[in-house]
Coordinates of C-alpha atoms and ligand atoms in Angstrom, one line a residue:
M2 CA -11.2 123.3 -36.0
Q3 CA -11.9 119.9 -34.5
P4 CA -10.7 118.1 -31.4
I5 CA -7.5 116.2 -31.9
Y6 CA -8.3 113.4 -29.5
D7 CA -10.7 110.5 -29.8
Y8 CA -11.0 108.7 -26.5
H9 CA -13.7 106.1 -27.3
M10 CA -13.2 103.2 -29.7
H11 CA -13.6 99.5 -29.7
T12 CA -11.9 96.3 -31.1
P13 CA -13.2 93.0 -32.4
L14 CA -12.6 91.4 -29.0
C15 CA -16.0 92.7 -27.8
G16 CA -17.7 90.6 -30.5
H17 CA -19.6 93.5 -32.2
A18 CA -16.9 95.7 -33.6
V19 CA -14.9 95.3 -36.9
G20 CA -11.4 96.4 -37.8
W21 CA -8.1 95.9 -36.0
P22 CA -6.4 98.5 -33.8
D23 CA -3.9 99.3 -36.5
E24 CA -6.8 100.2 -38.8
Y25 CA -8.3 102.5 -36.2
A26 CA -5.0 104.1 -35.7
Q27 CA -4.4 104.7 -39.4
A28 CA -8.0 106.1 -39.7
A29 CA -7.1 108.5 -36.8
L30 CA -4.0 109.7 -38.7
D31 CA -6.0 110.2 -41.8
A32 CA -8.5 112.2 -39.9
G33 CA -5.8 114.5 -38.5
L34 CA -6.0 113.3 -34.9
E35 CA -2.9 113.4 -32.6
E36 CA -4.1 111.1 -29.8
I37 CA -6.6 108.3 -29.5
G38 CA -7.6 105.9 -26.8
F39 CA -8.9 102.3 -27.1
S40 CA -11.7 101.8 -24.6
D41 CA -13.1 98.4 -25.5
H42 CA -15.9 96.8 -23.5
A43 CA -14.4 95.3 -20.3
P44 CA -15.5 91.8 -19.4
F45 CA -19.0 91.7 -17.9
V46 CA -18.9 91.1 -14.2
H47 CA -22.5 89.9 -13.8
M48 CA -22.8 87.5 -16.8
V49 CA -21.0 86.3 -19.9
D50 CA -22.0 87.5 -23.4
P51 CA -19.3 87.2 -26.1
G52 CA -21.4 89.4 -28.4
V53 CA -21.2 92.4 -26.0
T54 CA -17.9 92.3 -24.2
M55 CA -14.6 90.5 -24.2
G56 CA -14.2 87.6 -21.8
M57 CA -11.8 87.6 -18.8
S58 CA -9.4 85.4 -20.6
Q59 CA -9.1 87.9 -23.5
L60 CA -7.7 90.7 -21.4
P61 CA -4.1 89.7 -22.0
D62 CA -4.8 89.6 -25.8
Y63 CA -6.3 93.1 -25.5
Y64 CA -3.2 94.5 -23.8
A65 CA -0.8 92.8 -26.3
M66 CA -2.8 93.9 -29.3
I67 CA -3.0 97.6 -28.2
E68 CA 0.7 97.6 -27.1
K69 CA 1.7 96.4 -30.6
T70 CA -0.3 99.2 -32.2
Q71 CA 1.2 101.7 -29.8
Q72 CA 4.7 100.5 -30.9
R73 CA 3.9 100.7 -34.6
F74 CA 2.5 104.2 -34.4
K75 CA 4.8 105.6 -31.8
N76 CA 6.3 108.3 -34.0
D77 CA 2.9 109.6 -35.3
L78 CA 0.2 109.1 -32.8
R79 CA -0.2 108.9 -29.0
I80 CA -2.3 105.9 -28.1
K81 CA -3.9 105.4 -24.7
M82 CA -4.9 102.2 -23.1
A83 CA -8.3 102.3 -21.6
L84 CA -11.5 100.3 -21.0
E85 CA -15.2 101.0 -21.1
A86 CA -16.6 99.3 -18.0
D87 CA -20.2 98.8 -17.1
F88 CA -21.5 100.1 -13.8
I89 CA -23.4 97.2 -12.2
P90 CA -24.3 97.9 -8.6
G91 CA -23.3 95.1 -6.3
Y92 CA -20.3 94.1 -8.5
E93 CA -18.0 97.0 -7.6
D94 CA -15.2 94.7 -6.2
K95 CA -15.2 92.6 -9.4
T96 CA -15.0 95.7 -11.5
Q97 CA -12.2 97.1 -9.4
A98 CA -10.2 93.9 -9.8
I99 CA -10.5 94.2 -13.6
I100 CA -9.4 97.8 -13.5
D101 CA -6.5 97.1 -11.2
D102 CA -5.1 94.4 -13.5
Y103 CA -3.4 96.9 -15.8
D104 CA -1.9 100.4 -15.6
Y105 CA -4.7 102.1 -17.7
D106 CA -4.7 105.7 -18.8
Y107 CA -8.4 106.1 -18.1
I108 CA -11.5 104.1 -17.5
I109 CA -14.9 105.1 -19.1
G110 CA -17.7 104.1 -16.8
S111 CA -21.0 103.4 -18.6
V112 CA -24.5 102.7 -17.5
H113 CA -26.0 100.3 -20.1
F114 CA -28.2 98.4 -17.6
I115 CA -31.2 99.2 -15.3
K116 CA -31.4 96.2 -13.1
D117 CA -31.3 93.3 -15.5
W118 CA -32.4 95.3 -18.6
G119 CA -29.9 96.2 -21.2
F120 CA -32.0 99.3 -22.2
D121 CA -29.8 100.2 -25.2
D122 CA -29.5 96.6 -26.5
P123 CA -31.5 96.3 -29.8
D124 CA -32.5 92.8 -28.8
Q125 CA -34.1 94.2 -25.7
R126 CA -35.8 97.1 -27.3
E127 CA -39.3 95.8 -27.0
R128 CA -39.1 96.1 -23.3
W129 CA -39.4 99.8 -23.7
D130 CA -43.1 99.3 -24.6
Q131 CA -43.8 98.0 -21.0
E132 CA -41.8 100.7 -19.2
D133 CA -42.8 104.1 -17.8
V134 CA -40.3 106.3 -19.8
N135 CA -40.2 109.0 -17.1
Q136 CA -39.3 106.4 -14.5
V137 CA -36.6 104.9 -16.8
Y138 CA -35.0 108.3 -17.1
S139 CA -35.0 108.9 -13.3
D140 CA -33.6 105.4 -12.7
Y141 CA -31.0 106.1 -15.3
Y142 CA -29.8 109.4 -13.7
E143 CA -29.7 107.8 -10.3
L144 CA -27.4 105.1 -11.7
L145 CA -25.2 107.7 -13.4
R146 CA -24.7 109.4 -10.0
R147 CA -24.0 106.1 -8.3
S148 CA -21.5 105.2 -11.0
A149 CA -19.6 108.5 -10.4
K150 CA -19.8 108.0 -6.6
S151 CA -18.4 104.4 -7.0
G152 CA -14.9 106.0 -7.6
L153 CA -14.2 103.3 -10.2
F154 CA -14.2 105.6 -13.3
D155 CA -12.5 108.6 -14.7
I156 CA -15.0 109.5 -17.5
I157 CA -18.7 108.9 -17.5
G158 CA -19.7 107.5 -20.9
H159 CA -22.5 108.8 -23.2
C160 CA -24.3 110.3 -20.2
D161 CA -27.8 110.3 -21.6
L162 CA -27.7 107.0 -23.5
V163 CA -31.2 106.3 -22.3
K164 CA -32.5 108.3 -25.3
K165 CA -30.8 106.1 -27.8
F166 CA -34.0 104.7 -29.5
G167 CA -35.8 108.0 -29.3
H168 CA -37.8 107.6 -26.1
R169 CA -38.1 111.0 -24.5
A170 CA -39.1 111.9 -21.0
T171 CA -42.2 114.1 -20.7
I172 CA -41.1 115.5 -17.3
D173 CA -38.6 118.4 -16.9
L174 CA -35.2 116.8 -16.2
T175 CA -33.3 120.0 -15.4
G176 CA -33.3 119.3 -11.6
E177 CA -32.1 115.7 -12.3
I178 CA -29.3 116.9 -14.6
K179 CA -28.2 119.6 -12.2
Q180 CA -28.0 117.2 -9.3
T181 CA -26.0 114.8 -11.5
A182 CA -23.6 117.6 -12.5
Q183 CA -23.1 118.4 -8.8
V184 CA -22.1 114.7 -8.1
F185 CA -19.8 114.7 -11.1
K186 CA -18.1 117.8 -9.8
E187 CA -17.7 116.4 -6.3
T188 CA -16.4 113.1 -7.4
G189 CA -14.0 114.6 -10.0
V190 CA -15.2 112.6 -13.0
A191 CA -15.1 113.9 -16.6
I192 CA -17.8 113.5 -19.2
E193 CA -17.5 112.9 -23.0
I194 CA -19.3 114.3 -26.0
N195 CA -20.0 111.0 -27.7
T196 CA -20.8 111.4 -31.4
A197 CA -22.3 107.9 -31.8
G198 CA -25.8 109.3 -31.0
W199 CA -25.8 111.0 -34.4
R200 CA -25.7 107.5 -35.9
K201 CA -28.5 106.2 -33.8
P202 CA -32.4 106.7 -33.9
C203 CA -32.1 109.6 -31.4
E204 CA -30.1 111.4 -34.1
E205 CA -28.3 113.5 -31.5
Q206 CA -24.9 113.3 -29.7
Y207 CA -24.7 112.2 -26.1
P208 CA -25.4 114.1 -24.0
A209 CA -27.9 116.7 -25.3
E210 CA -27.1 120.3 -25.5
N211 CA -29.1 121.3 -22.4
C212 CA -27.0 118.8 -20.4
L213 CA -23.8 120.1 -21.9
K214 CA -24.6 123.6 -20.9
I215 CA -25.2 122.5 -17.3
Y216 CA -22.0 120.4 -17.2
A217 CA -19.9 123.3 -18.7
A218 CA -21.4 125.7 -16.1
T219 CA -20.5 123.3 -13.3
G220 CA -16.9 123.0 -14.5
I221 CA -16.9 119.3 -15.4
P222 CA -13.8 118.2 -17.5
L223 CA -14.6 117.3 -21.1
T224 CA -13.4 114.6 -23.5
F225 CA -14.4 113.6 -27.0
G226 CA -15.3 110.1 -28.3
S227 CA -16.7 108.7 -31.5
D228 CA -17.5 105.3 -29.9
A229 CA -16.3 103.9 -33.2
H230 CA -17.0 100.2 -33.7
T231 CA -15.5 100.4 -37.2
P232 CA -12.4 102.3 -38.4
E233 CA -14.5 104.6 -40.6
D234 CA -16.1 106.1 -37.6
V235 CA -12.9 107.3 -35.9
G236 CA -13.3 111.0 -35.3
A237 CA -16.8 111.0 -36.8
D238 CA -18.6 114.4 -36.6
F239 CA -15.9 115.9 -34.5
K240 CA -16.3 119.3 -36.2
Q241 CA -19.9 119.5 -35.1
A242 CA -18.9 118.2 -31.6
Y243 CA -16.3 120.9 -31.3
A244 CA -18.7 123.7 -32.3
L245 CA -21.3 122.3 -29.8
A246 CA -18.8 122.1 -27.0
K247 CA -17.9 125.8 -27.6
S248 CA -21.5 127.0 -27.9
A249 CA -22.4 125.0 -24.7
G250 CA -19.8 127.0 -22.8
F251 CA -16.8 124.7 -22.6
T252 CA -13.4 126.5 -23.0
E253 CA -11.2 123.4 -22.9
Y254 CA -11.0 119.6 -23.0
V255 CA -8.6 117.2 -21.3
S256 CA -6.3 114.3 -21.9
F257 CA -5.6 111.4 -19.5
S258 CA -2.5 109.5 -18.6
K259 CA -2.3 106.8 -15.9
R260 CA -5.7 107.7 -14.6
N261 CA -5.0 111.4 -14.2
I262 CA -5.8 114.5 -16.3
D263 CA -2.3 115.3 -17.7
R264 CA -3.1 118.0 -20.2
V265 CA -5.7 120.7 -20.8
I266 CA -6.3 121.8 -24.3
R267 CA -8.1 125.0 -25.2
L268 CA -11.0 124.8 -27.5
Ligands
ZN364 ZN1 -20.1 98.4 -28.1
FE365 FE1 -21.4 102.2 -24.2
FE366 FE1 -18.4 102.3 -26.4
ZN367 ZN1 -20.0 103.2 -25.4

């Protein structure tokens, strides 16, 4: 078995993905998926970088492009309209305005920045050498909790992305993760098993199995995402992700419509 939904994929509008939405949709059909969601990088609220996110003026192009693909595939595939938006403290109002501009099915909230440092950006990788890795991890978890508490998001994206380049904390993070799970529970956000980690130096899905066990035990809703930046990656490693979800203790995953969980699917 494998999950039949892939809720995390990108488009060329973000400046670092290839393939048009029709190609992602076709790849999803070929992979046996029944539902997908486009969650391209929402415009940055704190700066402009055409190589990382679409610009504000491109949002209408995004809607039009995805709506066309929804139309073309309407008999074969359910296609959700979503965004992956950064959590940048101090810019919540600007983020809210972007989210309110369209009737989205869900919003993935992602922490890619600690203050001004894009810690998962290959161009800023050297900065890791100057940082205290344990401190980076606790700063990251604090931001994850704040992102959930912001109320802006439905799904918290790749919720241990901080390990991307293979830097590992030497302290026990169990307390940090449990505290985070509690906040996720109270704020009602879902998490995702994001398979992109298997294609990165950390060589492991996001989040790690020990995190998944805690989130499952806490009753956090689950989604699946490939974080595809190319059509070939749609549904990547979903068989392993399915097995992992089950062994971590999840019994179901969810789908979203208009910012609410509308279906629960048994694993
Ligand atoms: Zn990206
Ligand atoms: Fe991301
Ligand atoms: Fe992504
Ligand atoms: Zn992502």
